[in-house]
Amino acid sequence: MLFRSLSLVAALAISSAAADNDDGLIKMKLHKMVPEEDFMMNLLSYHSPPTIKSSSANSLASVATERKLVRGAKQQNHAQEHIVLKNKLNAQYMGEIKIGTPAQSFMVVFDTGSADLWVPHEKCHEEMNCVAKNVFIPSSSTTNKELPWGSKSSFAIHYGSGPVSGVFTIDQVTLGQDDVVSDQTFGLVEHSSGLGALYQKAKFDGILGLAFPSLSQNPGAHTVVQNLLAENVIKSHVFSFYVGKDKPGEVAIGGMNEKLMKKETLNCIDIMEPARYWLAEMSDQVKFGGEVVSTGKHAGIIDSGTSLIYGPKAVVMKMALQLGGMFMPQVNLFAISCDKKVPDLEFNFGGKPYVVPGKDLTMKDVTGTHCFLGISMMMFGEEDEETMADVETLDEEVDLGITEDIEKLVGVGESKIPIPAGVTAWLVGDKFMMQQYNVFDVENKQICFAELKEGI
């Protein structure tokens, strides 16, 4: 069969903490664990292939979010929370949070493409894909509270792979060692079957969203970061990502870790209004191997919940076909020869070029015999469906059982992402973010990039 399982080479566990007096941070030691069980095509992320919806500014507010799953962390300082991200083959990043009293621990995805916090409810254990998950038991927490009268009490989120649903509750949430939000409203997923079998294999329990509150399923409640700021746990409405390449990474909540970045190279770009996703304007050119492959007005959605890079269908097709790629509709990816050298991909934000090396755009299975291009196609509504007619596909070579699992992973539904009319959008995930330090400034509505320090 064409697809094979990908084995995780190593997993990292946080085992102890030691204070670092010169910067007030707590550094967490990371140790290898024995290799975990196979995780089917974990490089592909849990987002469905995004669908762009061209919109006017007036219509953006009516478009709901429908997405996500995969990544994470752990660590601490009251003015600035540092959380180490656990790396799964540069595709899955997860971090630990604690909820309730006594604390119940969960591994969550830190996701800049969604705005809600949710973990599984104890009822979720009735679902096959939720049996092994850490679940929240409200009755076991002395700080669990009932929702105020009139509050939204239930939710349903439609991911590309299917729906999840549950109820809202209130309890304290702890990040790092002891930074606490006392009364956080969050979701408890009771029904997780829509996430498919791969939710069962994934190592995360839930999601902590870091997009703007307007994307929340419960806009009447503050997000975790809003509450951290309101309760003076953090001093600044800023969070930052260092996405480790073949090593652990870090998310810093409340600021940025200047030990990881060259501050003098910080380049900040205003995000496009209205502020919902982390959508920043790019230059009028995108280059692949030094060749201009796309012109016009561009924008990039910076999304820590996606491992791939998504671009316009016609542009990605051109890029893939010059590599001899064969499209696999089951997973919305192009299979390429493992001997093929993939060119560098270059974006330009704020007048500065940002390059994703070609070596980071090639994905291999554990045998090294099957390779895929780490750039996939963004869908643009109902347009251009006929453009796939002439593309060579590998439909008949893919084992049915494998593709059913992967369909659940990458999603067969649509995620409507509103983009202003006339803008060509790219969705850039961790393959882009791992190239530099990434700062998300909520208060000033900016996203900033800085070069990593040598040796990082």
XYZ file of C-alpha atoms in Angstrom, residues 52-410:
359
model
C -11.279 30.487 1.430
C -14.397 32.594 1.349
C -13.860 35.956 -0.318
C -15.753 38.517 1.692
C -16.281 42.179 2.224
C -15.399 43.549 5.641
C -19.081 43.847 6.481
C -19.738 40.141 5.996
C -16.742 38.763 7.878
C -18.416 38.745 11.264
C -21.073 36.323 10.099
C -18.649 33.565 9.185
C -18.174 30.913 11.888
C -14.979 29.056 12.639
C -14.988 25.296 12.005
C -11.553 23.906 12.602
C -8.650 22.319 14.418
C -6.583 19.769 16.308
C -2.809 18.947 17.180
C 0.272 20.271 19.293
C 1.690 21.594 22.866
C 3.797 22.440 26.330
C 4.949 23.463 30.052
C 6.732 26.202 32.273
C 6.467 29.514 34.329
C 6.983 33.149 35.454
C 4.301 35.498 36.758
C 5.096 38.358 34.415
C 5.620 36.037 31.506
C 4.578 32.396 31.282
C 6.944 30.059 29.418
C 5.637 26.665 28.360
C 7.812 24.051 26.700
C 6.267 22.491 23.600
C 6.681 18.749 23.170
C 7.639 17.960 19.598
C 6.245 14.976 17.653
C 8.207 14.735 14.399
C 7.856 18.511 13.847
C 4.110 18.036 13.492
C 2.475 17.622 16.859
C 3.110 20.063 19.714
C 1.373 19.607 23.032
C 1.578 21.153 26.452
C 0.265 20.461 29.917
C -2.344 22.499 31.745
C -4.192 21.698 34.947
C -7.859 22.261 35.709
C -9.767 22.143 38.987
C -8.953 21.463 42.662
C -7.268 19.066 43.164
C -5.681 19.564 39.777
C -6.616 17.328 36.859
C -3.931 17.337 34.126
C -4.454 17.569 30.376
C -2.265 17.765 27.282
C -3.591 20.464 24.987
C -2.831 21.995 21.598
C -1.838 25.680 21.712
C -3.691 26.823 18.627
C -3.563 30.308 17.084
C -6.348 29.328 14.670
C -9.113 28.883 17.248
C -10.208 30.724 20.380
C -11.718 28.182 22.766
C -10.397 25.941 25.513
C -11.908 22.484 25.641
C -11.028 19.139 27.215
C -12.979 15.863 27.330
C -15.819 15.420 29.818
C -16.015 12.180 31.815
C -18.956 11.198 29.574
C -16.544 11.205 26.641
C -15.216 7.839 27.835
C -18.354 6.348 26.323
C -16.953 7.169 22.864
C -14.506 4.658 21.367
C -11.925 7.283 20.421
C -12.006 8.865 23.882
C -11.508 5.826 26.118
C -7.821 6.493 26.825
C -8.094 10.274 27.182
C -7.649 12.269 30.334
C -11.155 13.478 31.126
C -12.420 16.183 33.434
C -14.671 15.097 36.299
C -16.546 18.173 37.565
C -17.732 16.489 40.755
C -14.116 15.815 41.765
C -13.205 19.512 41.777
C -14.073 21.672 44.770
C -13.635 24.817 42.668
C -16.018 23.806 39.881
C -18.906 26.242 39.515
C -22.259 26.383 37.831
C -22.701 28.763 34.925
C -24.446 32.068 35.671
C -28.126 32.132 34.795
C -28.643 32.937 31.130
C -25.145 31.902 30.041
C -24.586 29.749 26.989
C -24.524 26.181 28.289
C -23.710 23.941 25.318
C -21.704 23.995 22.097
C -21.046 22.094 18.874
C -17.887 22.557 16.802
C -17.653 21.233 13.255
C -14.118 20.218 12.384
C -13.115 18.946 8.963
C -13.296 15.391 10.267
C -16.697 15.834 11.896
C -18.498 17.407 14.845
C -17.814 17.463 18.556
C -20.283 18.682 21.131
C -20.543 19.227 24.840
C -21.252 21.674 27.635
C -19.597 24.680 29.231
C -18.447 24.824 32.831
C -16.365 27.088 35.093
C -13.250 26.185 37.085
C -9.714 27.322 37.758
C -7.060 26.674 35.121
C -3.347 26.474 35.910
C -0.561 27.053 33.395
C 3.059 26.274 34.193
C 3.701 25.664 37.869
C 1.255 27.947 39.641
C -0.162 30.666 37.391
C -3.896 30.370 37.900
C -7.012 31.727 36.230
C -9.589 31.421 38.990
C -12.895 31.392 37.086
C -12.361 30.198 33.522
C -15.299 29.217 31.337
C -14.310 26.327 29.069
C -15.832 23.508 27.082
C -16.236 19.879 28.100
C -16.555 17.613 25.067
C -19.085 14.836 25.676
C -19.283 13.488 22.120
C -15.999 13.126 20.199
C -16.860 10.534 17.543
C -16.614 13.164 14.798
C -12.854 13.381 15.391
C -12.382 9.810 14.204
C -10.020 7.022 15.220
C -6.938 9.194 15.081
C -8.068 11.269 18.042
C -7.673 8.039 19.961
C -4.080 7.665 18.727
C -3.103 11.299 19.193
C -1.456 12.253 22.481
C -3.364 15.446 23.168
C -6.609 15.662 25.121
C -7.945 19.043 24.082
C -7.249 22.489 22.636
C -6.335 25.886 24.047
C -7.212 28.475 21.424
C -5.161 31.653 20.991
C -7.039 33.386 18.178
C -9.121 36.509 18.758
C -12.221 36.185 20.986
C -14.549 36.878 18.039
C -13.851 33.297 16.899
C -15.007 31.813 20.188
C -17.961 29.466 20.443
C -18.880 31.428 23.559
C -18.166 35.121 22.871
C -19.776 36.064 26.181
C -16.906 34.481 28.108
C -13.284 35.608 28.258
C -10.552 33.470 26.716
C -7.756 32.071 28.884
C -5.290 34.789 27.851
C -7.873 37.545 28.467
C -8.405 36.225 31.979
C -4.669 35.868 32.636
C -4.364 39.563 31.832
C -7.491 40.616 33.757
C -6.293 38.795 36.875
C -2.791 40.318 36.583
C -1.159 36.941 36.090
C 0.557 38.367 33.013
C 1.479 41.992 32.323
C 1.144 42.086 28.560
C -1.434 40.749 26.092
C 1.301 39.083 24.043
C 2.256 35.469 23.468
C 5.110 34.005 21.467
C 6.072 30.728 19.811
C 9.385 29.049 19.311
C 8.521 25.947 17.291
C 11.447 23.578 17.771
C 12.860 21.834 14.723
C 13.595 18.240 15.776
C 13.623 19.453 19.378
C 11.213 20.820 21.992
C 9.804 24.277 21.471
C 8.239 26.878 23.732
C 5.228 29.119 23.971
C 5.676 32.230 26.110
C 2.462 33.788 27.387
C 2.694 37.400 28.523
C 5.662 38.415 26.401
C 8.593 36.981 24.480
C 11.684 35.061 25.502
C 14.569 37.274 24.438
C 17.036 34.444 25.099
C 15.713 32.692 22.012
C 15.517 35.610 19.578
C 17.540 38.454 18.111
C 15.406 41.353 19.308
C 17.031 43.807 16.894
C 15.590 41.810 13.969
C 11.989 42.033 15.220
C 9.679 42.849 12.299
C 6.048 43.646 13.141
C 3.137 43.609 10.697
C -0.393 44.851 11.355
C -3.001 42.160 11.005
C -5.907 42.680 8.621
C -9.185 43.917 10.063
C -11.511 42.851 11.449
C -9.245 40.934 13.818
C -10.311 37.288 13.977
C -7.527 35.124 12.596
C -3.844 36.042 12.722
C -3.979 37.263 9.115
C -1.089 39.502 7.994
C -0.522 41.186 4.653
C 2.403 39.929 2.557
C 4.242 41.435 -0.403
C 2.951 41.081 -3.948
C 5.188 38.083 -4.743
C 5.658 34.530 -3.524
C 8.760 32.700 -4.762
C 9.543 28.998 -5.161
C 13.160 28.218 -5.936
C 13.742 31.895 -6.683
C 10.991 31.923 -9.318
C 7.929 34.099 -8.791
C 4.954 31.734 -8.648
C 2.269 34.123 -7.419
C 1.711 37.850 -7.810
C -0.862 40.328 -6.569
C -2.109 41.192 -3.099
C -1.236 38.391 -0.663
C -1.899 37.650 2.984
C -0.810 34.887 5.331
C -2.747 33.255 8.168
C -0.226 32.273 10.850
C -1.602 29.083 12.359
C 0.182 27.032 15.017
C -2.543 24.382 14.751
C -1.427 23.350 11.256
C 1.796 21.581 10.328
C 1.499 22.159 6.586
C 1.519 25.230 4.342
C -1.617 25.804 2.266
C -1.674 27.974 -0.851
C -3.917 28.802 -3.821
C -4.870 25.710 -5.792
C -3.459 26.762 -9.175
C -0.176 27.946 -7.645
C 0.391 24.811 -5.578
C -0.473 22.609 -8.553
C 2.169 24.378 -10.635
C 4.756 23.958 -7.886
C 3.958 20.282 -7.363
C 3.834 19.360 -11.029
C 7.269 20.818 -11.673
C 8.461 18.276 -9.092
C 6.657 15.444 -10.866
C 4.105 15.297 -8.081
C 1.031 13.087 -8.305
C -2.040 14.300 -6.482
C -3.667 12.143 -3.805
C -7.253 13.397 -3.406
C -7.761 11.222 -0.327
C -5.380 13.404 1.673
C -5.154 16.535 -0.490
C -1.379 16.071 -0.902
C 1.091 15.513 -3.716
C 3.291 12.417 -3.617
C 6.799 13.154 -4.895
C 9.977 11.160 -5.484
C 12.156 10.960 -2.392
C 15.116 11.778 -4.634
C 13.566 15.027 -5.777
C 15.156 18.198 -4.399
C 12.389 20.558 -3.325
C 13.153 24.280 -3.845
C 12.932 26.843 -1.076
C 9.635 28.673 -0.574
C 9.865 32.415 0.098
C 7.258 34.744 1.568
C 7.732 38.442 2.322
C 6.227 40.096 5.403
C 6.819 43.743 6.231
C 9.417 44.088 3.482
C 11.558 41.192 4.722
C 11.898 37.766 3.074
C 11.110 34.654 5.123
C 12.302 31.388 3.635
C 11.091 27.856 4.280
C 13.950 25.586 3.121
C 13.010 22.886 0.653
C 14.314 20.200 3.008
C 11.590 21.211 5.467
C 8.932 20.879 2.766
C 9.518 17.151 2.193
C 7.745 14.612 4.385
C 8.788 10.956 4.552
C 7.255 7.891 6.117
C 9.338 5.885 8.578
C 10.707 3.659 5.807
C 11.913 6.635 3.797
C 10.389 5.154 0.645
C 7.281 7.358 0.374
C 7.546 11.131 0.248
C 5.049 13.988 0.087
C 5.185 17.706 -0.550
C 4.442 19.674 2.609
C 2.486 22.293 0.660
C -1.189 21.659 0.070
C -4.019 23.418 -1.723
C -6.269 26.044 -0.241
C -9.777 25.770 -1.665
C -11.532 28.895 -2.956
C -15.256 28.326 -2.542
C -16.841 26.641 -5.559
C -14.256 27.914 -8.048
C -11.706 25.984 -10.095
C -13.097 22.477 -9.495
C -12.363 21.652 -13.124
C -8.666 22.480 -12.683
C -7.998 19.062 -11.147
C -9.164 17.178 -14.228
C -5.735 17.029 -15.863
C -3.770 16.205 -12.725
C -2.331 12.702 -12.481
C -3.608 10.993 -9.357
C -2.778 7.914 -7.317
C -6.352 6.995 -6.478
C -6.081 3.260 -7.058
C -2.765 2.765 -5.274
C -3.927 3.748 -1.815
C -5.125 1.137 0.641
C -8.774 1.808 1.511
C -8.390 1.284 5.242
C -5.474 3.687 5.422
C -7.231 6.406 3.443
C -10.292 6.170 5.642
C -8.101 6.932 8.644
C -6.284 9.752 6.865
C -9.564 11.254 5.692
C -10.505 11.524 9.323
C -7.157 13.138 10.046
C -7.035 15.783 7.327
